[in-house]
PDB file of C-alpha atoms and ligand atoms in Angstrom:
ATOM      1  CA  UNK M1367       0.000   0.000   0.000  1.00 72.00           C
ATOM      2  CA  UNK M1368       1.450   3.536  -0.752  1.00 90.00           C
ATOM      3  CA  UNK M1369      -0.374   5.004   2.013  1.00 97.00           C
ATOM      4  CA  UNK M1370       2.242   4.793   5.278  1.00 98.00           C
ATOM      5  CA  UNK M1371       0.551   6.862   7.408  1.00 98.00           C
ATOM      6  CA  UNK M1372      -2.295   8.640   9.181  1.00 98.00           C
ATOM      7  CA  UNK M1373      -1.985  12.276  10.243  1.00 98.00           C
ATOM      8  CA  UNK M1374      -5.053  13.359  12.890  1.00 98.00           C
ATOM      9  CA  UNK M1375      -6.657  16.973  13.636  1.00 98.00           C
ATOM     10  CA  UNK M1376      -7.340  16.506  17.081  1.00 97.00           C
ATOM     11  CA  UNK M1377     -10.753  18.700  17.687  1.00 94.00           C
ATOM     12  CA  UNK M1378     -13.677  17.707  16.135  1.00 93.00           C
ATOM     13  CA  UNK M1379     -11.770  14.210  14.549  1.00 97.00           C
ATOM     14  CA  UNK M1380     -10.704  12.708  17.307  1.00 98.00           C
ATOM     15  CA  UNK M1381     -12.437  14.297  20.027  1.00 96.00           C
ATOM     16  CA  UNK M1382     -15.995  16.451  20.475  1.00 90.00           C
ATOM     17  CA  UNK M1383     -14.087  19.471  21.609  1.00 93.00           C
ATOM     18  CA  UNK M1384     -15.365  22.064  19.486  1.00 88.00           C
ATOM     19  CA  UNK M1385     -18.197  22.525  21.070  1.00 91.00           C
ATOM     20  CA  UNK M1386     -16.149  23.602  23.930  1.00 95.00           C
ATOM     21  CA  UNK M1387     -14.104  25.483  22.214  1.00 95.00           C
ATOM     22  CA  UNK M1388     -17.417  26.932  20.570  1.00 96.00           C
ATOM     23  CA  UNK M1389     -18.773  27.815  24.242  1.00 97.00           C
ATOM     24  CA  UNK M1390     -15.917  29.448  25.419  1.00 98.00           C
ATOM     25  CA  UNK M1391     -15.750  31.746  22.221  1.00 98.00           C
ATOM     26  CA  UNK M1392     -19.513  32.297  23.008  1.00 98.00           C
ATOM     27  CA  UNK M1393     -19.247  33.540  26.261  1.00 98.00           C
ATOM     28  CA  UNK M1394     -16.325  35.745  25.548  1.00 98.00           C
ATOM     29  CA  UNK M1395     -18.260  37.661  22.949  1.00 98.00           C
ATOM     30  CA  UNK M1396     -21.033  37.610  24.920  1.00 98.00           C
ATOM     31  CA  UNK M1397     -18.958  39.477  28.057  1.00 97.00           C
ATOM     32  CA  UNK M1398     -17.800  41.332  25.344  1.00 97.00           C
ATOM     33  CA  UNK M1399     -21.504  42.868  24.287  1.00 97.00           C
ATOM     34  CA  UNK M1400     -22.258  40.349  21.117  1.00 97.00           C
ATOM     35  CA  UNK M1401     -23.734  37.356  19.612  1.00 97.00           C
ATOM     36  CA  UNK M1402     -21.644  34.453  18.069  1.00 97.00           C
ATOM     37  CA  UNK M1403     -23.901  31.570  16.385  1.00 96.00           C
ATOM     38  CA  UNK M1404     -22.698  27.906  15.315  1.00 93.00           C
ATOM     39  CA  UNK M1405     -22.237  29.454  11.934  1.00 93.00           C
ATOM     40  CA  UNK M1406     -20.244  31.916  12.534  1.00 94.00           C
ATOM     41  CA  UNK M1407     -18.095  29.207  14.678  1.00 92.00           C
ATOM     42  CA  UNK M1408     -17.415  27.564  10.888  1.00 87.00           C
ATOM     43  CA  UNK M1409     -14.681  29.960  10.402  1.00 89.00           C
ATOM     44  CA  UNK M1410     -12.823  29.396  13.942  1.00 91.00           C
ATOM     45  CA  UNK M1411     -12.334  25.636  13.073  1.00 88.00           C
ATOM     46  CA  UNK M1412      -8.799  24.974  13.157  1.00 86.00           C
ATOM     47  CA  UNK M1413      -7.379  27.887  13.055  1.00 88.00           C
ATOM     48  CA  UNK M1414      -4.688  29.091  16.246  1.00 90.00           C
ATOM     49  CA  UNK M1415      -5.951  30.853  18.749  1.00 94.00           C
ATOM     50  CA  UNK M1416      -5.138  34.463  18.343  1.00 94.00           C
ATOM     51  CA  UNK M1417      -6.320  34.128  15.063  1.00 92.00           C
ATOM     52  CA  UNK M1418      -9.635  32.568  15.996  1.00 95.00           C
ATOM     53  CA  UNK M1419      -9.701  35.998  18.714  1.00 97.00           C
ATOM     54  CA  UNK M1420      -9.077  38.412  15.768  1.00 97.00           C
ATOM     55  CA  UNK M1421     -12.210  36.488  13.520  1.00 96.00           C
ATOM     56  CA  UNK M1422     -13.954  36.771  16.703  1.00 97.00           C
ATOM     57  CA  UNK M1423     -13.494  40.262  17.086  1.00 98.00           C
ATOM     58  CA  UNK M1424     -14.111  40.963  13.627  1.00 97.00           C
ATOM     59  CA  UNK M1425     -17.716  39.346  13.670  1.00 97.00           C
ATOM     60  CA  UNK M1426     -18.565  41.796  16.770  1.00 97.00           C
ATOM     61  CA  UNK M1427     -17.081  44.934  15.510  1.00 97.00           C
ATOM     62  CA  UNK M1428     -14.899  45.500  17.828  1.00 97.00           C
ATOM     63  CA  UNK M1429     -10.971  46.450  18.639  1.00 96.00           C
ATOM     64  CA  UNK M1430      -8.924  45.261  21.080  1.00 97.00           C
ATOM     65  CA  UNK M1431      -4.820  46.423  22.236  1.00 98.00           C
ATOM     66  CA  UNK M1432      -2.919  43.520  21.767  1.00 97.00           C
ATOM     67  CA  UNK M1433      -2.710  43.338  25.821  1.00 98.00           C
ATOM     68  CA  UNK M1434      -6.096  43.503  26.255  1.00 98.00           C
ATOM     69  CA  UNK M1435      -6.180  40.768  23.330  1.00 98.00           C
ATOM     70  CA  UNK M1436      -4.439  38.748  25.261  1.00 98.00           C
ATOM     71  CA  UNK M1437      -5.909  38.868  28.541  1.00 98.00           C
ATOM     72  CA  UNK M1438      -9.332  37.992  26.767  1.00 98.00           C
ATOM     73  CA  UNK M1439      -7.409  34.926  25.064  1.00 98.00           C
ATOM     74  CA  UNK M1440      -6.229  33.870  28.378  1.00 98.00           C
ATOM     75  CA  UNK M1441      -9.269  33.944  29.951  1.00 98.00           C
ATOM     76  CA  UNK M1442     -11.097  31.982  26.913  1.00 98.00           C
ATOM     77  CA  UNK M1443      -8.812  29.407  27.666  1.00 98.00           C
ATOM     78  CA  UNK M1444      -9.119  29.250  31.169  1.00 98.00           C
ATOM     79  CA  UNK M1445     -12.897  28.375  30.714  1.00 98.00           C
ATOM     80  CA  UNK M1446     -11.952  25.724  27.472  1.00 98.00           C
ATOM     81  CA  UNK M1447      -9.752  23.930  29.906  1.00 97.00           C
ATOM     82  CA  UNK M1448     -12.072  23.884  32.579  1.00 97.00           C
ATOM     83  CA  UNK M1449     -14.541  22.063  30.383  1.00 96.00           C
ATOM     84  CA  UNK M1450     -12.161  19.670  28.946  1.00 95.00           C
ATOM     85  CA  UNK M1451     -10.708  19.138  32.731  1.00 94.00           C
ATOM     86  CA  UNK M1452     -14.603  17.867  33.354  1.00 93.00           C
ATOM     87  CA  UNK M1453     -14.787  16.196  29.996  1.00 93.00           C
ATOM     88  CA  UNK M1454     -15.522  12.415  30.160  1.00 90.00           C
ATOM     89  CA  UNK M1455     -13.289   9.859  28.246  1.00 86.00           C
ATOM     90  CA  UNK M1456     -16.222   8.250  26.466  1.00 87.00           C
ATOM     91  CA  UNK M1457     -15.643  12.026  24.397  1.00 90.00           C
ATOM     92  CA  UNK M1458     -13.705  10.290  22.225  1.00 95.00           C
ATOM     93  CA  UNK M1459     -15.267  10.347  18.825  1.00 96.00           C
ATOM     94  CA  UNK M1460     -17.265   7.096  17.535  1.00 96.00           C
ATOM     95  CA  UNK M1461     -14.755   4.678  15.954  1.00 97.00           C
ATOM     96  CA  UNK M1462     -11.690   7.253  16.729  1.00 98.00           C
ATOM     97  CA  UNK M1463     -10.335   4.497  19.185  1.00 97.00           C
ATOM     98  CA  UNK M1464     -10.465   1.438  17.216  1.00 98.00           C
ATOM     99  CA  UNK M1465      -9.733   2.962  13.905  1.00 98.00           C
ATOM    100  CA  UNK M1466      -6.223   3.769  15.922  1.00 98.00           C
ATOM    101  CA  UNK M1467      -6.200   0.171  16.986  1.00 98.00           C
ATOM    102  CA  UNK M1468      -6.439  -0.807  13.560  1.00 98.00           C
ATOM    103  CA  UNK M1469      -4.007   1.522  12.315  1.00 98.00           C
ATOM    104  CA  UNK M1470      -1.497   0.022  14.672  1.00 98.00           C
ATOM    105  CA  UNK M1471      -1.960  -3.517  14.502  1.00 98.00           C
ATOM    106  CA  UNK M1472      -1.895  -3.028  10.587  1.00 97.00           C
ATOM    107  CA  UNK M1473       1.807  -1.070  10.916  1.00 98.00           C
ATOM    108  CA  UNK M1474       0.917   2.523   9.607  1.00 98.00           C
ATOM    109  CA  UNK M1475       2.404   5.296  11.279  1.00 98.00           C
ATOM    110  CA  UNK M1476      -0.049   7.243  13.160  1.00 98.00           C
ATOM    111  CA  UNK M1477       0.473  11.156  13.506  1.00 98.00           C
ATOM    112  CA  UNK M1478      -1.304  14.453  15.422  1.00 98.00           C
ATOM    113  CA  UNK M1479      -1.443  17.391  13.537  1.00 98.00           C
ATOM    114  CA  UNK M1480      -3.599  20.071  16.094  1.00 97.00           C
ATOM    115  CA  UNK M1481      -3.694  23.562  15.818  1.00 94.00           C
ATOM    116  CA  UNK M1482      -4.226  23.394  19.625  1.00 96.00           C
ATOM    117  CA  UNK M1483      -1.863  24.047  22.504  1.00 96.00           C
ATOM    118  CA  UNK M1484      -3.876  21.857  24.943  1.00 97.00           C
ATOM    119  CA  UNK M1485      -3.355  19.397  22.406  1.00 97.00           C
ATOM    120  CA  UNK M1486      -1.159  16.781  24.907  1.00 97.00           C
ATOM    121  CA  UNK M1487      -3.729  17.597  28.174  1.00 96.00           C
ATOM    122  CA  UNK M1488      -6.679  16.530  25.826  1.00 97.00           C
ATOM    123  CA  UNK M1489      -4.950  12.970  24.674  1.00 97.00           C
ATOM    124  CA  UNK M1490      -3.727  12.216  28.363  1.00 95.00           C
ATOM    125  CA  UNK M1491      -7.231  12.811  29.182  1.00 94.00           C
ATOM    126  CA  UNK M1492      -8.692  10.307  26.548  1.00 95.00           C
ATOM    127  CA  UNK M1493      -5.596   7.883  27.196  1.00 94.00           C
ATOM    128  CA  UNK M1494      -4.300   7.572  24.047  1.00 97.00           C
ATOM    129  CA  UNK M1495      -1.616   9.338  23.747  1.00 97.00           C
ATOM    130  CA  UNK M1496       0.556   6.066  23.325  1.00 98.00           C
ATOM    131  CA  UNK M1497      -0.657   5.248  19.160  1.00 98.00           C
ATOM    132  CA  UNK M1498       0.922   8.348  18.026  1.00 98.00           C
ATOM    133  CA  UNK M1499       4.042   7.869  16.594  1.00 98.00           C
ATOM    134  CA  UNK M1500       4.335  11.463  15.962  1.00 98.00           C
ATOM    135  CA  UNK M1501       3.115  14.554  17.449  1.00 98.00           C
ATOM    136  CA  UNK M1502       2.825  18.009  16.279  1.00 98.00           C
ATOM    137  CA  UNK M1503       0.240  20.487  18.393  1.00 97.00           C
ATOM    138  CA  UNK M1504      -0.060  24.014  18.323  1.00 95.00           C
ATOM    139  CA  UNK M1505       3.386  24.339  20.580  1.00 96.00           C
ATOM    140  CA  UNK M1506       5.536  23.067  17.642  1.00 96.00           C
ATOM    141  CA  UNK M1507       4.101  25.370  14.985  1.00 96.00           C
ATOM    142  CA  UNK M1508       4.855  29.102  13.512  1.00 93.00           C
ATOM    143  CA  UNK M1509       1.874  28.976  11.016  1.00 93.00           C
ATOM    144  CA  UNK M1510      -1.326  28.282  11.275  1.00 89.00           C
ATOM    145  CA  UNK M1511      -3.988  26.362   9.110  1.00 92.00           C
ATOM    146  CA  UNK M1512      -4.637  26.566   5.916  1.00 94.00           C
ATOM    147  CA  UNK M1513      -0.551  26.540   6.246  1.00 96.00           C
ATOM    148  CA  UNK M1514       0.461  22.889   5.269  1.00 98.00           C
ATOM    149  CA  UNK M1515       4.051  23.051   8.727  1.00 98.00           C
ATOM    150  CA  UNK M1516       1.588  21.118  10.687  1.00 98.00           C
ATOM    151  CA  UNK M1517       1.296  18.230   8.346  1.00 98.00           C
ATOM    152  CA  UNK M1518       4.696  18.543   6.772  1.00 98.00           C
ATOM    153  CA  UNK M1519       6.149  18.686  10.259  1.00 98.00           C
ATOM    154  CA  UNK M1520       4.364  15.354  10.876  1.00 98.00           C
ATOM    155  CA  UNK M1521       5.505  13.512   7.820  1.00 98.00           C
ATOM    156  CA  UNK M1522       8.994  14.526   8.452  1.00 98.00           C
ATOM    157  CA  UNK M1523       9.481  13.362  12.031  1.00 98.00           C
ATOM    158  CA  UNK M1524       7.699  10.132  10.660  1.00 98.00           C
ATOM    159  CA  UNK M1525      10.495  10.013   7.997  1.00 98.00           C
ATOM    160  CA  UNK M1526       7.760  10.029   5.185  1.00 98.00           C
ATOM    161  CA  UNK M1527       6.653  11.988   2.355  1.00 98.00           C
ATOM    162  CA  UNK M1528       3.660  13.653   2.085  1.00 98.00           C
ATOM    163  CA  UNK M1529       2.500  11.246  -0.695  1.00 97.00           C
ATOM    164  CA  UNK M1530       2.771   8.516   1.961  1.00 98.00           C
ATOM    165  CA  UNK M1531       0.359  10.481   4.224  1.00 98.00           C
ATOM    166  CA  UNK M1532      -3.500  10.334   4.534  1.00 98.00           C
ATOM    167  CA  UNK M1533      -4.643  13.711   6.590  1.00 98.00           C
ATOM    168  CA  UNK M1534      -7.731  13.957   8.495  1.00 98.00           C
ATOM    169  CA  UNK M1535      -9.308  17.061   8.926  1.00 97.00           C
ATOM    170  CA  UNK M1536     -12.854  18.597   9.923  1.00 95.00           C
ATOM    171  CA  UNK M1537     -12.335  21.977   9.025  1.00 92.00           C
ATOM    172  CA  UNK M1538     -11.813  23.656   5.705  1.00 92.00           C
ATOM    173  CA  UNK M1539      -8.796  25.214   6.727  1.00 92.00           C
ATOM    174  CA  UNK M1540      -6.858  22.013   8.065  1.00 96.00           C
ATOM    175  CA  UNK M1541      -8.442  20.441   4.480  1.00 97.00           C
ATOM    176  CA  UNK M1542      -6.909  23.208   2.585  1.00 97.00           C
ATOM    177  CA  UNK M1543      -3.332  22.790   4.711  1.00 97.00           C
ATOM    178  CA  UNK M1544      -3.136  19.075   3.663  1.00 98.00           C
ATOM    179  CA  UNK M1545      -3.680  19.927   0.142  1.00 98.00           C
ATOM    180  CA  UNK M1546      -1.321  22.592   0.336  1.00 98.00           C
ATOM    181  CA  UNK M1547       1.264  20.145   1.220  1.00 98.00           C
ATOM    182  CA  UNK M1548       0.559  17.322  -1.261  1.00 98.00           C
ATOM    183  CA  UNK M1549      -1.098  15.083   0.829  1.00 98.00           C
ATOM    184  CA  UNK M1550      -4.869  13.229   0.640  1.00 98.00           C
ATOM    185  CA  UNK M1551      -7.312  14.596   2.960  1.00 98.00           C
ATOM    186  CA  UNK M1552     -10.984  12.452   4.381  1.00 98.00           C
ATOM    187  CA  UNK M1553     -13.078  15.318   5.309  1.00 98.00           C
ATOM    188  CA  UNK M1554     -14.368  14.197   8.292  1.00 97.00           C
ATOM    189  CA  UNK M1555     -18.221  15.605   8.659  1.00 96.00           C
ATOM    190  CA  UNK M1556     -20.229  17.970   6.783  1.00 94.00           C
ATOM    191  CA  UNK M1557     -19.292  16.720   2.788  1.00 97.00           C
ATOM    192  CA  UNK M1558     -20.399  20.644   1.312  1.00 95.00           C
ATOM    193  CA  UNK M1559     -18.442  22.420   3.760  1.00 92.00           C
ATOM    194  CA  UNK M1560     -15.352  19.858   2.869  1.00 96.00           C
ATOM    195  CA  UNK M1561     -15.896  19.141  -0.568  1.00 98.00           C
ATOM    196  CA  UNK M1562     -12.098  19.865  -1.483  1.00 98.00           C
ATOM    197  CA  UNK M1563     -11.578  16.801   0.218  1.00 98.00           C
ATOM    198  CA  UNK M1564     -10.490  13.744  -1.834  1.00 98.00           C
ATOM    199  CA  UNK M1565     -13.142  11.504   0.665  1.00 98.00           C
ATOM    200  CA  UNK M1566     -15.771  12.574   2.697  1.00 98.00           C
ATOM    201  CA  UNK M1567     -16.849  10.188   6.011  1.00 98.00           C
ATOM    202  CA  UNK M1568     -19.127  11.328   8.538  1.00 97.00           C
ATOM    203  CA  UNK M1569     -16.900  10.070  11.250  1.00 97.00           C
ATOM    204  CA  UNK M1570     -14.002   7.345  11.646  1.00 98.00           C
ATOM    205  CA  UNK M1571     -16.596   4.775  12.550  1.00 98.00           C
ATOM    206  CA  UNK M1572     -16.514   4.100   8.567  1.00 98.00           C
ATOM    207  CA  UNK M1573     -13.002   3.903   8.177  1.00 98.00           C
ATOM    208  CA  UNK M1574     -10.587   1.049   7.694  1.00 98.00           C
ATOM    209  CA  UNK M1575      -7.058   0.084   6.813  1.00 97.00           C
ATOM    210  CA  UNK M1576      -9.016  -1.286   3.883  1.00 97.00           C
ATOM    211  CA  UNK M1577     -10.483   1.953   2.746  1.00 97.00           C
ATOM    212  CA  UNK M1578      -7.171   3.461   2.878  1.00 97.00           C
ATOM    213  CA  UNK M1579      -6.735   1.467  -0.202  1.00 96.00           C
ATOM    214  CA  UNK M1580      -8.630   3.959  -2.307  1.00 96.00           C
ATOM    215  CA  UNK M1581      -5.956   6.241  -2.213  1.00 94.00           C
ATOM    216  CA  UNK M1582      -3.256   4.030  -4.002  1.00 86.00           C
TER     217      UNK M1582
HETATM  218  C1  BG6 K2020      -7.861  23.755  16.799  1.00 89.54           C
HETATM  219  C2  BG6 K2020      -9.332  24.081  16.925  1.00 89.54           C
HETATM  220  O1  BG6 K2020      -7.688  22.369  16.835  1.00 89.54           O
HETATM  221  O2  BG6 K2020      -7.105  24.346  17.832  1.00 89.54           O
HETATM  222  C3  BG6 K2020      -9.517  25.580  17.004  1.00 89.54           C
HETATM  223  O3  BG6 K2020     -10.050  23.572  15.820  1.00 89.54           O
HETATM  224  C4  BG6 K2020      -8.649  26.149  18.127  1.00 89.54           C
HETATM  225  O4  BG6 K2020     -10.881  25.861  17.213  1.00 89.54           O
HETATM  226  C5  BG6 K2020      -7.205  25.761  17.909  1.00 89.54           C
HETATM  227  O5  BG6 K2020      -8.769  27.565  18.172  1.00 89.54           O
HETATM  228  C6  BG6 K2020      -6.274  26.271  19.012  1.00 89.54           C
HETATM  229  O6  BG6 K2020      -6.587  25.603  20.196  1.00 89.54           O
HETATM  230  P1  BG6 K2020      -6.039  25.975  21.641  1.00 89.54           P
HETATM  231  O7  BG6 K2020      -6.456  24.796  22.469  1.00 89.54           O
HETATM  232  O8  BG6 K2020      -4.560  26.106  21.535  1.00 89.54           O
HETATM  233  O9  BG6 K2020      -6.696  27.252  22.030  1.00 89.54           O
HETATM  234 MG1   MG K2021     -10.515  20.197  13.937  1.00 89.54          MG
END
């Protein structure tokens, strides 16, 4: 099989964490005298975090100093990690776990490719931090999503190349990033808002070793 390897996002693939990451957004704007809706939550998918604070701000109209940007970060995150502190393990996506299982018993690499900082709390959390052979989180990065480091970073400590790699991604940015650097993406969720992908599943629950097969 050409396919070596299998490079994660971490929120919304792997884990339901973007609804948390959704809430804490929401309140912030909401101390901050506006509304944010799911929709407008689309465009925060993926991308870092000071980033996702200057999309934020742009939605509401309003302008921060870069201190008081990021004080309001800071404080975002304190309420993110207090969900995922509370978050059961059973969070784990449907199929995430055993699609990892498979991946390992079958002897392709298995890589993280987050945006996130918390990126190492959250897979302690779940327990299964021990499949990846490979992990590159929001600490290892300069540039964000749609930028293909995260993945390239990936297939390089791997020792592959980024034909060898399979990416999956639930945002359009993270989809754009792994096209960006010559890999095949699965678009993991909604199919129109990742239709650059080269697959679409609705989560890992219909993915196999087998299925990987498409992409040779
Ligand atoms: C990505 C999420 O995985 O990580 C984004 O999709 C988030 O929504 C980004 O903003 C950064 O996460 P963190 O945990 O470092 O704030
Ligand atoms: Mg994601």
């Amino acid at each position: 099989m050409k396919i070596k390897a299998c490079l994660f996002d971490l929120d919304g693939v792997l884990v339901d964490t973007a609804k948390y990451h959704y809430l804490a957004w929401k309140r912030l704007a909401n101390d901050l005298g506006f509304d944010f809706t799911e929709q407008d939550n689309e465009r925060l998918k993926g991308v870092s975090r000071m980033r996702s604070l200057d999309i934020l701000l742009e939605i509401g109209g309003k302008s921060l100093t870069d201190a008081e940007k990021l004080d309001v970060a800071t404080k975002k995150n304190v309420w993110y990690v207090d969900f995922i502190e509370k978050m059961p393990k059973d969070e784990i996506l449907p199929g995430a776990k055993e699609f990892l299982e498979e991946l390992r018993q079958a002897g392709v690499k298995i890589a993280l490719g987050s945006a996130s900082k918390n990126a190492m709390r959250i897979l302690e959390r779940l327990e299964i931090t021990g499949y990846f052979d490979a992990i590159i989180d929001g600490t290892k990065v300069e540039k964000a999503k749609p930028d293909p480091e995260v993945f390239l970073k990936g297939a390089e400590s791997l020792g592959l190349s980024a034909e060898e790699c399979v990416v999956f991604e639930d945002a359009e940015a993270g989809v754009e990033a792994a096209i960006a650097g010559g890999m095949k993406v699965v678009g993991v969720g909604d199919p129109e808002i990742l239709s650059k992908a080269d697959m679409n599943i609705n989560s890992l629950a219909e993915m196999s070793v087998k299925r990987l097969e498409y992409f040779n």
